[in-house]
Amino acid sequence: MTSPGASAPGLCRAPTALAPRRKERTMYDHRKIGRELGLFDSDPLIGAGLPYWLPAGAAVRHALESYIAEVERRAGYQRVYSPVLAKRELYEISGHWAKYSDDMYPPMDMGGEQLVLRPSICPHHALMYRSRSHSYRELPLRISELGGQYRAELSGAIGGLSRVRAMQLNDAHIFCRLDQVAEEAGNALALINRAYDDMGISASRYVLALPSEEAAIGSEASKYVGDPDSWARAADLLRDVLDKAGMEYEESPGDAAFYGPKIDIQLADSAGREFSLSTVQIDFHMPNQFGLEYVGADGNKHRPVMVHRAIVGSIERAMAQLIEVHGGAFPAWLAPVQLVVLPISDAEEKLAAEVARRASDRGLRVEVAHADEGSLGARIRENRLAPYQAVIGAREAAAGELAIRERDGRQREAAPVGPVLDRIRAEVDVLADRQAIATDAPAAR
């Protein structure tokens, strides 16, 4: 789970080189640009805070989801699915009902049971782990899910894609031994930083979210569960992760999750408001609540630790940031249309259709801007956000070649269709030259 960042009294500096701050850039209002470009919209009959995705936005979203799935696969995660409903009892055990129910939807009475739309995925994953016995040789066990979760946000708090009532969360949980926690949390932070790099976005701040000191941790009056020693240990582990990564960060008392401290990666929107996108959390509480165990090398049963991790957090927030940073001119691997084919006249329409088919066969997202849709200049301007434009005139048609115009205005010399499309395919594959993502983390054993 994530919470909005708050200004913090202390600034902690790592002894190694600091991460660079966000570069100055133009920011766009994603609510305005997203609708103008036909990426997403909403309707009063569906409800506030419940946007829907149009084809162009769905293409970007699918590309992002596919990228995350591949990043996680290479890093040793196993994909799972779980239902968005569960019995109220599940959240009573996890602690959500006592500490988080104000943000949850009311229970639905069904045949004598009370079902709840889940506010978080972690209890489901804890039950998945508990469903099988585990040996220390299997750990760390990394499971991930792109799953729906729901927050009972007030109408005044809802805005565009940044704050919604139903979201798809890029969530994952790592079940590991205590001696593996620091490495796993560090690897998770490295995955986040690499993904931001690939998406062309950057954090405004790194925050270590800690508990407030209003009441003793674990007491009935406290909003935090567990015991003080576990909280202190988790906080020290996260400090060490940030220090080793060379991150400049701030400590923020009162912003911790109810079950443990966390690293919140904050991003800023076009209005200068900050929100949390990605998190890394260390949790000693839920393994205790659900009685999670593994058999150690000594033959005895031991309690694992849970590392909660979201690379891009909610897909909705990630998309809002991508729209605001890029203004619709997405990196080529994310662009809803990667290649636009522009026949100069009707005589080149047949070849344009053939080029589009061959591009599609290579997995490219392609459209044809037909000759009867306007002058060549007008069509080029209309499709200016596409990373690549292939202009086909009489000379290119006769030679079976393509002349590529890039989004920044650069033009490439005409070349045979097949090699041109192969080169574009290679250029838009953001993971093509990566043998490992961020670390050489082995697959779960």
XYZ file of C-alpha atoms in Angstrom:
445
model
C 0.000 0.000 0.000
C 1.149 3.550 -0.575
C 0.435 6.844 1.067
C 1.036 10.419 -0.114
C 4.371 11.880 0.869
C 4.676 14.600 3.432
C 7.393 17.140 4.054
C 9.900 15.700 6.470
C 12.048 17.338 9.139
C 15.247 15.447 8.385
C 17.365 14.953 5.302
C 19.473 11.792 5.246
C 22.422 11.673 2.899
C 24.115 8.499 1.794
C 27.910 8.381 1.870
C 28.101 7.506 -1.838
C 27.109 9.534 -4.907
C 23.604 10.944 -4.741
C 20.866 10.173 -7.233
C 20.229 13.056 -9.634
C 17.230 15.282 -9.085
C 14.456 15.663 -11.678
C 15.591 17.726 -14.631
C 13.559 20.800 -15.492
C 11.046 19.917 -18.166
C 7.648 20.901 -19.470
C 4.849 19.124 -17.637
C 1.415 18.570 -19.173
C -1.929 18.193 -17.431
C -2.711 14.516 -18.034
C -6.457 15.093 -17.646
C -6.476 17.543 -20.569
C -3.908 15.821 -22.802
C -5.277 12.341 -22.097
C -8.715 13.277 -23.342
C -7.462 15.305 -26.309
C -5.385 12.343 -27.500
C -8.155 9.827 -26.888
C -6.241 7.898 -24.233
C -8.891 7.710 -21.506
C -12.150 9.289 -20.395
C -14.910 8.940 -17.827
C -18.692 8.960 -17.708
C -21.098 9.957 -14.924
C -23.005 6.715 -15.437
C -19.878 4.742 -14.553
C -18.969 7.054 -11.695
C -16.322 9.410 -10.388
C -12.857 7.982 -9.947
C -13.599 5.156 -12.383
C -11.965 6.071 -15.737
C -12.110 3.874 -18.805
C -9.387 3.317 -21.395
C -9.828 4.077 -25.089
C -7.888 2.115 -27.746
C -4.846 4.415 -27.827
C -4.577 4.503 -24.038
C -5.180 0.776 -23.817
C -2.252 0.218 -26.214
C 0.091 2.276 -24.017
C -1.162 0.558 -20.899
C -0.738 -2.906 -22.430
C 2.828 -2.060 -23.453
C 3.608 -0.923 -19.903
C 2.048 -4.030 -18.358
C 3.945 -6.304 -20.770
C 7.197 -4.542 -19.951
C 6.660 -4.977 -16.198
C 5.784 -8.650 -16.635
C 9.021 -9.254 -18.541
C 11.122 -7.258 -16.068
C 9.699 -9.336 -13.228
C 10.157 -12.613 -15.075
C 13.820 -11.874 -15.666
C 14.240 -10.968 -11.995
C 12.874 -14.325 -10.822
C 9.252 -13.435 -10.014
C 6.400 -15.861 -10.574
C 3.098 -14.392 -11.761
C -0.103 -15.231 -9.850
C -3.749 -14.146 -9.896
C -6.132 -13.703 -6.981
C -9.760 -12.563 -6.582
C -10.634 -8.942 -5.850
C -13.133 -10.059 -3.191
C -12.499 -11.760 0.123
C -14.290 -12.429 3.386
C -14.137 -9.701 6.000
C -12.359 -12.163 8.277
C -9.273 -12.085 6.036
C -8.824 -8.363 6.659
C -9.517 -8.772 10.354
C -6.549 -11.166 10.521
C -4.286 -8.951 8.404
C -5.128 -5.864 10.459
C -6.721 -3.897 7.630
C -10.171 -3.947 9.200
C -8.970 -2.446 12.483
C -6.438 0.018 11.056
C -7.564 0.761 7.505
C -11.333 0.289 7.312
C -12.009 4.000 6.707
C -10.504 3.525 3.243
C -12.405 0.306 2.521
C -15.814 -0.213 0.949
C -18.590 -1.568 3.188
C -19.028 -5.352 3.334
C -21.561 -7.055 1.075
C -23.799 -9.627 2.753
C -23.818 -12.820 0.699
C -25.448 -15.977 2.056
C -24.516 -15.310 5.647
C -20.977 -14.164 4.817
C -19.595 -10.671 4.472
C -17.490 -10.084 1.378
C -15.240 -7.050 0.933
C -13.610 -5.451 -2.111
C -9.951 -5.737 -1.275
C -7.970 -2.599 -0.373
C -4.683 -4.466 -0.741
C -3.306 -7.628 -2.345
C -0.830 -8.675 0.351
C -3.236 -10.816 2.464
C -4.085 -12.888 -0.622
C -0.413 -13.542 -1.312
C 0.170 -14.516 2.313
C -2.541 -17.169 1.951
C -0.964 -18.395 -1.283
C 2.348 -18.868 0.499
C 0.612 -20.642 3.390
C -1.153 -23.068 1.037
C 2.064 -25.081 0.537
C 4.940 -26.136 2.757
C 8.277 -24.449 2.035
C 11.932 -25.240 2.552
C 14.698 -22.699 3.102
C 16.020 -23.830 -0.287
C 12.973 -22.254 -2.004
C 13.609 -18.823 -0.521
C 13.493 -16.101 -1.583
C 10.089 -16.850 -3.129
C 9.006 -13.910 -5.284
C 5.386 -13.706 -6.454
C 3.877 -10.847 -8.442
C 0.441 -9.837 -9.624
C -1.175 -7.107 -11.663
C -4.394 -7.061 -9.707
C -7.380 -4.896 -8.941
C -7.842 -3.180 -5.598
C -10.276 -0.594 -4.353
C -10.177 2.489 -2.149
C -13.218 4.350 -0.811
C -11.899 7.765 -1.825
C -14.050 10.816 -1.098
C -15.331 12.695 -4.142
C -13.233 15.762 -3.324
C -10.026 13.730 -3.336
C -10.540 12.149 -6.762
C -8.640 13.571 -9.708
C -7.940 12.216 -13.186
C -5.841 9.056 -13.062
C -3.733 10.064 -10.063
C -6.377 9.287 -7.454
C -9.070 6.774 -8.372
C -11.435 4.392 -6.624
C -10.536 1.282 -8.618
C -6.959 0.619 -9.678
C -4.735 -2.054 -11.130
C -1.702 -2.464 -8.905
C 1.670 -3.784 -10.015
C 2.211 -5.593 -6.726
C 4.656 -8.235 -5.548
C 5.684 -9.945 -2.328
C 8.967 -11.615 -1.554
C 9.018 -14.261 1.159
C 12.561 -14.635 2.426
C 14.849 -15.409 5.331
C 15.974 -12.566 7.572
C 19.503 -12.712 6.140
C 18.061 -12.202 2.620
C 15.874 -9.177 3.362
C 18.400 -6.401 2.704
C 19.487 -7.843 -0.635
C 15.907 -8.427 -1.806
C 14.800 -4.923 -0.815
C 17.864 -3.463 -2.533
C 17.153 -5.438 -5.701
C 13.562 -4.183 -5.650
C 14.741 -0.573 -5.412
C 17.120 -1.175 -8.330
C 14.225 -2.550 -10.418
C 12.229 0.604 -9.704
C 15.068 2.927 -10.688
C 15.708 0.978 -13.909
C 12.015 1.081 -14.839
C 11.876 4.850 -14.294
C 14.877 5.182 -16.583
C 13.169 3.155 -19.309
C 9.915 5.107 -18.943
C 11.685 8.466 -19.085
C 10.370 9.610 -15.705
C 12.231 10.526 -12.520
C 11.495 10.732 -8.813
C 11.134 14.066 -7.061
C 12.026 12.571 -3.658
C 12.804 9.322 -1.882
C 11.055 9.109 1.472
C 11.599 6.707 4.341
C 8.105 6.539 5.833
C 8.253 5.828 9.570
C 5.672 5.565 12.366
C 4.668 8.584 14.399
C 5.265 8.571 18.122
C 1.679 9.247 19.180
C 1.204 5.894 20.908
C 3.276 2.823 21.620
C 3.441 0.534 18.590
C 1.182 -2.450 19.086
C -1.044 -0.780 21.659
C -4.779 -0.516 21.058
C -4.513 3.265 20.718
C -1.759 3.061 18.106
C -2.453 2.984 14.384
C 0.513 0.610 14.018
C 0.511 -3.125 14.641
C 3.351 -5.395 15.694
C 6.145 -4.759 18.163
C 8.669 -1.886 18.466
C 11.722 -4.106 17.984
C 10.509 -5.416 14.626
C 9.723 -1.880 13.463
C 13.159 -0.644 14.474
C 14.838 -3.553 12.697
C 12.810 -2.977 9.514
C 13.581 0.751 9.527
C 17.313 0.108 9.952
C 17.258 -2.373 7.065
C 15.570 0.166 4.779
C 18.036 2.892 5.771
C 20.852 0.548 4.845
C 19.206 -0.186 1.465
C 18.941 3.531 0.671
C 22.483 4.245 1.825
C 23.977 1.430 -0.239
C 22.029 2.624 -3.290
C 23.465 6.114 -2.832
C 20.046 7.725 -2.541
C 19.308 11.093 -0.999
C 16.214 10.605 1.129
C 14.060 12.170 3.806
C 12.551 10.541 6.863
C 8.824 11.142 7.277
C 7.327 10.123 10.671
C 3.641 9.249 10.479
C 3.587 8.032 6.862
C 4.405 4.352 7.467
C 1.959 1.613 6.537
C 0.134 0.268 9.559
C 2.223 -2.918 9.474
C 5.713 -1.561 8.785
C 8.021 1.211 7.504
C 8.540 1.723 3.792
C 10.471 3.517 1.112
C 8.099 5.754 -0.849
C 9.244 7.043 -4.224
C 7.534 10.392 -4.769
C 6.737 11.958 -8.141
C 5.403 15.413 -8.923
C 2.537 16.247 -11.263
C 2.031 19.251 -13.527
C 0.621 21.289 -10.627
C 3.613 20.523 -8.403
C 1.670 18.109 -6.197
C 3.490 15.000 -5.030
C 2.185 11.465 -4.875
C 3.654 8.058 -4.142
C 4.110 5.759 -7.110
C 6.474 2.961 -6.085
C 7.253 1.440 -2.693
C 9.517 -1.033 -0.956
C 8.304 -2.248 2.434
C 9.598 -4.695 5.043
C 6.920 -6.530 7.009
C 7.370 -8.749 10.054
C 3.686 -8.460 11.014
C 1.728 -10.389 8.383
C 3.911 -13.519 8.487
C 3.094 -13.691 12.200
C -0.610 -13.004 11.687
C -0.979 -15.740 9.074
C 1.396 -18.205 10.719
C 3.752 -18.383 7.735
C 6.632 -20.847 8.059
C 9.499 -22.512 6.254
C 11.655 -25.458 7.257
C 15.224 -24.329 7.862
C 18.502 -26.167 7.317
C 18.300 -27.241 10.969
C 15.020 -29.069 10.311
C 13.040 -26.628 12.478
C 10.247 -24.282 11.454
C 11.078 -20.607 11.042
C 9.125 -17.445 10.243
C 9.827 -15.750 6.875
C 9.867 -12.006 6.333
C 7.679 -10.330 3.691
C 9.082 -7.649 1.422
C 6.265 -5.710 -0.265
C 7.277 -4.116 -3.557
C 5.602 -2.175 -6.383
C 7.731 -1.193 -9.383
C 5.244 1.275 -10.890
C 2.523 1.136 -8.234
C -0.905 1.628 -9.712
C -1.049 1.525 -13.494
C -3.359 4.552 -13.400
C -0.841 6.735 -11.541
C 1.994 5.524 -13.722
C 0.014 6.414 -16.846
C -0.798 9.865 -15.442
C 2.907 10.522 -14.935
C 3.837 9.228 -18.386
C 1.260 11.495 -20.017
C 2.357 14.531 -17.993
C 6.061 14.028 -18.685
C 5.842 13.080 -22.371
C 2.710 14.981 -23.410
C 1.728 12.135 -25.738
C 5.193 11.840 -27.343
C 5.856 8.558 -25.557
C 9.083 6.574 -25.846
C 8.875 4.383 -28.943
C 8.212 1.187 -26.972
C 5.191 2.796 -25.289
C 3.728 4.784 -28.181
C 0.154 3.765 -29.087
C 1.163 3.962 -32.765
C 4.840 3.309 -33.375
C 4.876 3.572 -37.165
C 2.661 5.592 -39.499
C 2.792 4.724 -43.214
C 2.105 7.673 -45.531
C 1.497 6.912 -49.230
C 1.941 10.093 -51.233
C -0.841 9.196 -53.690
C -3.423 6.507 -54.392
C -0.861 4.698 -56.531
C 1.145 3.788 -53.394
C -1.835 2.649 -51.309
C -1.339 -1.050 -52.123
C 2.305 -1.004 -51.015
C 1.351 0.997 -47.907
C -1.111 -1.721 -46.913
C 1.547 -4.398 -47.483
C 4.098 -2.467 -45.372
C 1.539 -2.101 -42.584
C 0.849 -5.837 -42.657
C 4.540 -6.720 -42.506
C 5.100 -4.236 -39.681
C 2.188 -5.682 -37.735
C 3.572 -9.187 -38.245
C 6.743 -7.971 -36.512
C 4.729 -6.840 -33.516
C 4.755 -3.128 -34.333
C 1.730 -0.930 -33.726
C 1.121 0.602 -37.145
C -1.428 2.737 -38.986
C -1.783 3.975 -42.560
C -2.478 7.691 -43.107
C -4.230 7.355 -46.457
C -3.598 9.703 -49.372
C -7.209 10.937 -49.393
C -6.937 12.148 -45.786
C -5.103 15.344 -46.745
C -1.858 16.668 -48.106
C 1.361 14.895 -47.155
C 2.402 17.833 -44.964
C -0.938 17.850 -43.162
C -0.770 14.113 -42.544
C 2.787 14.379 -41.233
C 1.686 17.083 -38.791
C -1.393 15.097 -37.767
C 0.789 12.107 -36.889
C 3.699 14.075 -35.417
C 3.605 12.140 -32.109
C 4.402 8.809 -33.780
C 8.088 7.861 -33.327
C 8.432 6.778 -36.973
C 6.787 7.825 -40.240
C 7.354 5.896 -43.470
C 6.761 8.021 -46.562
C 6.087 6.056 -49.758
C 6.318 7.874 -53.076
C 6.658 6.645 -56.643
C 10.424 6.196 -56.270
C 10.122 4.164 -53.030
C 7.310 2.085 -54.503
C 9.329 1.244 -57.612
C 12.371 0.240 -55.546
C 10.413 -1.517 -52.768
C 11.971 0.801 -50.187
C 10.928 2.987 -47.250
C 12.112 6.476 -46.351
C 11.780 6.895 -42.598
C 11.142 10.219 -40.895
C 11.710 10.249 -37.123
C 9.649 12.218 -34.631
C 12.409 14.793 -34.085
C 12.475 15.562 -37.800
C 15.547 13.536 -38.739
C 15.249 11.588 -41.965
C 16.895 8.318 -42.901
C 17.924 7.275 -46.353
C 15.510 4.991 -48.176
C 16.233 1.272 -47.706
C 14.500 -2.055 -48.456
C 11.270 -2.616 -46.522
C 12.302 -5.733 -44.585
C 15.551 -4.407 -43.083
C 13.909 -1.072 -42.250
C 11.107 -2.766 -40.329
C 13.561 -5.099 -38.592
C 15.603 -2.121 -37.439
C 12.548 -0.331 -36.070
C 11.451 -3.515 -34.303
C 14.883 -3.741 -32.633
C 14.826 -0.068 -31.639
C 11.430 -0.235 -29.941
C 12.311 -3.356 -27.939
C 13.453 -1.673 -24.739
C 14.575 -4.973 -23.196
C 16.201 -6.522 -26.262
C 19.785 -5.956 -25.171
C 19.278 -6.776 -21.513
C 20.445 -10.160 -20.292
C 19.445 -9.247 -16.733
C 17.392 -6.466 -15.236
C 19.104 -4.299 -12.624
C 20.733 -7.234 -10.850
C 21.717 -10.777 -11.570
C 19.083 -11.988 -9.136
C 18.524 -15.716 -9.700
C 15.087 -17.173 -10.242
C 13.339 -18.487 -7.151
C 14.928 -21.740 -6.126
